[in-house]
Coordinates of N, CA and C in Angstrom, one line a residue:
M91 N 70.0 78.8 -64.0 CA 69.8 78.6 -62.5 C 70.0 80.0 -61.9
S92 N 69.1 80.3 -60.9 CA 69.3 81.5 -60.1 C 69.6 81.0 -58.7
R93 N 70.4 81.8 -57.9 CA 70.7 81.4 -56.6 C 71.0 82.7 -55.7
F94 N 70.6 82.5 -54.4 CA 71.0 83.6 -53.5 C 71.3 83.0 -52.2
Y95 N 72.2 83.7 -51.5 CA 72.6 83.3 -50.1 C 71.9 84.2 -49.1
C96 N 71.4 83.7 -48.1 CA 70.5 84.4 -47.2 C 71.2 85.3 -46.2
G97 N 72.4 84.9 -45.8 CA 73.2 85.7 -44.9 C 72.4 86.0 -43.6
S98 N 72.3 87.2 -43.2 CA 71.7 87.6 -42.0 C 70.1 87.6 -42.1
R99 N 69.6 87.4 -43.3 CA 68.2 87.4 -43.5 C 67.5 86.2 -43.0
S100 N 68.3 85.2 -42.6 CA 67.7 84.0 -42.0 C 68.7 83.3 -41.1
S101 N 68.2 82.8 -40.0 CA 69.0 82.0 -39.1 C 68.7 80.5 -39.4
F102 N 67.8 80.2 -40.3 CA 67.4 78.9 -40.7 C 67.8 78.4 -42.0
V103 N 67.7 79.3 -43.0 CA 68.1 78.9 -44.4 C 69.4 79.5 -44.8
S104 N 70.2 78.7 -45.4 CA 71.6 79.2 -45.9 C 71.6 79.7 -47.3
C105 N 71.0 78.9 -48.2 CA 71.0 79.2 -49.6 C 69.8 78.7 -50.3
V106 N 69.3 79.4 -51.3 CA 68.2 79.0 -52.1 C 68.6 79.1 -53.6
A107 N 68.3 78.0 -54.4 CA 68.5 78.0 -55.8 C 67.3 77.6 -56.5
Y108 N 67.1 78.2 -57.7 CA 65.9 77.9 -58.5 C 66.3 77.5 -59.9
H109 N 65.8 76.3 -60.3 CA 65.8 75.8 -61.7 C 64.3 75.8 -62.1
P110 N 64.0 76.0 -63.3 CA 62.6 76.0 -63.7 C 61.8 74.8 -63.1
G111 N 60.8 75.2 -62.2 CA 60.0 74.2 -61.6 C 60.6 73.5 -60.4
R112 N 61.8 73.8 -60.0 CA 62.5 73.1 -58.9 C 63.2 74.1 -58.0
L113 N 63.0 74.1 -56.7 CA 63.6 74.9 -55.7 C 64.5 74.1 -54.9
T114 N 65.8 74.4 -54.7 CA 66.7 73.7 -53.9 C 67.0 74.6 -52.7
V115 N 66.9 74.0 -51.5 CA 67.1 74.8 -50.3 C 68.2 74.1 -49.4
V116 N 69.1 74.9 -48.9 CA 70.2 74.4 -48.0 C 69.9 75.0 -46.7
F117 N 69.8 74.2 -45.6 CA 69.5 74.7 -44.3 C 70.8 74.9 -43.5
K118 N 70.9 75.8 -42.6 CA 72.1 76.1 -41.9 C 72.5 75.0 -40.9
K119 N 71.6 74.3 -40.3 CA 71.9 73.3 -39.3 C 71.7 71.9 -39.7
N120 N 71.7 71.7 -41.0 CA 71.4 70.4 -41.6 C 72.3 70.1 -42.7
P121 N 73.0 68.9 -42.8 CA 73.9 68.6 -43.8 C 73.3 68.2 -45.1
H122 N 72.0 68.4 -45.3 CA 71.3 68.0 -46.6 C 70.8 69.2 -47.3
K123 N 70.6 68.9 -48.6 CA 69.8 69.8 -49.4 C 68.4 69.2 -49.6
Y124 N 67.4 70.1 -49.8 CA 66.1 69.6 -50.1 C 65.6 70.2 -51.4
E125 N 65.1 69.4 -52.3 CA 64.5 69.9 -53.5 C 63.0 69.8 -53.4
Y126 N 62.4 71.0 -53.8 CA 61.0 71.1 -53.8 C 60.5 71.2 -55.3
Y127 N 59.5 70.4 -55.7 CA 59.1 70.3 -57.1 C 57.9 71.1 -57.4
F128 N 57.7 71.6 -58.6 CA 56.6 72.3 -59.1 C 56.4 73.7 -58.5
V129 N 57.6 74.3 -58.1 CA 57.6 75.6 -57.5 C 57.7 76.6 -58.6
S130 N 56.9 77.7 -58.6 CA 56.9 78.7 -59.6 C 58.0 79.7 -59.4
R131 N 58.3 80.4 -60.4 CA 59.4 81.4 -60.4 C 58.9 82.5 -59.4
S132 N 57.6 82.8 -59.4 CA 57.1 83.9 -58.5 C 57.3 83.5 -57.0
V133 N 57.2 82.3 -56.7 CA 57.5 81.9 -55.3 C 59.0 82.1 -55.0
Y134 N 59.8 81.7 -55.9 CA 61.3 82.0 -55.7 C 61.5 83.5 -55.5
S135 N 60.9 84.3 -56.4 CA 61.1 85.8 -56.3 C 60.7 86.3 -55.0
K136 N 59.6 85.8 -54.4 CA 59.1 86.2 -53.1 C 60.1 85.9 -52.0
L137 N 60.7 84.7 -52.1 CA 61.7 84.3 -51.1 C 62.9 85.2 -51.2
E138 N 63.3 85.5 -52.5 CA 64.5 86.3 -52.7 C 64.3 87.7 -52.2
K139 N 63.1 88.2 -52.2 CA 62.8 89.6 -51.8 C 62.4 89.7 -50.3
S140 N 62.2 88.6 -49.7 CA 61.7 88.7 -48.3 C 62.8 89.1 -47.3
E141 N 62.3 89.8 -46.2 CA 63.2 90.2 -45.2 C 63.6 89.0 -44.3
S142 N 62.7 88.1 -44.1 CA 63.0 86.9 -43.4 C 62.8 85.7 -44.3
V143 N 63.8 85.1 -44.8 CA 63.7 84.0 -45.8 C 63.1 82.8 -45.1
G144 N 63.5 82.5 -43.9 CA 63.0 81.3 -43.2 C 61.5 81.4 -43.0
S145 N 61.0 82.6 -42.6 CA 59.5 82.8 -42.4 C 58.8 82.7 -43.7
A146 N 59.4 83.3 -44.8 CA 58.8 83.2 -46.1 C 58.7 81.7 -46.6
F147 N 59.8 81.0 -46.3 CA 59.9 79.6 -46.7 C 58.8 78.8 -46.0
G148 N 58.6 79.1 -44.7 CA 57.5 78.4 -44.0 C 56.1 78.7 -44.5
D149 N 55.9 80.0 -44.9 CA 54.6 80.4 -45.4 C 54.4 79.9 -46.9
L150 N 55.4 80.0 -47.7 CA 55.2 79.8 -49.1 C 55.5 78.4 -49.7
V151 N 56.4 77.6 -49.0 CA 56.9 76.4 -49.5 C 56.7 75.2 -48.7
K152 N 57.1 75.2 -47.4 CA 57.0 74.1 -46.5 C 55.6 73.5 -46.5
G153 N 55.5 72.2 -46.8 CA 54.3 71.4 -46.7 C 53.4 71.7 -47.9
K154 N 53.8 72.5 -48.8 CA 52.9 72.8 -50.0 C 53.4 72.2 -51.3
Y155 N 54.6 71.7 -51.3 CA 55.2 71.1 -52.5 C 55.8 69.8 -52.2
P156 N 55.8 68.8 -53.1 CA 56.5 67.6 -52.9 C 58.0 67.9 -52.8
C157 N 58.7 67.1 -51.9 CA 60.1 67.4 -51.8 C 60.9 66.1 -51.6
K158 N 62.2 66.2 -51.8 CA 63.1 65.1 -51.7 C 64.4 65.6 -51.0
K159 N 64.9 64.8 -50.0 CA 66.1 65.2 -49.3 C 67.3 64.7 -50.2
I160 N 68.2 65.5 -50.4 CA 69.4 65.2 -51.2 C 70.6 65.2 -50.3
K161 N 71.2 64.0 -50.1 CA 72.3 63.9 -49.2 C 73.6 64.5 -49.8
T162 N 74.3 65.3 -49.0 CA 75.6 65.9 -49.5 C 76.8 65.2 -48.8
N163 N 77.9 65.5 -49.3 CA 79.2 64.9 -48.8 C 79.8 65.7 -47.6
K164 N 79.1 66.9 -47.3 CA 79.7 67.7 -46.2 C 79.4 67.0 -44.9
K165 N 80.4 67.2 -44.0 CA 80.2 66.6 -42.6 C 80.3 67.7 -41.6

């Protein structure tokens, strides 16, 4: 698994993790994780290298891959 924290590179995305074929995204203002399926390693690499992770997420992932909301125990 690969993971990176966005910090100041996004006001929208907190953390992104990649498992082969699966991208997990945690958003800053939402208590859920979202898993996106069939995502290539190259898409993850582009997110990791982008100056604005939220913008790159919108361009490269959102609406392009099947996803599932994963409820977390955080409140």
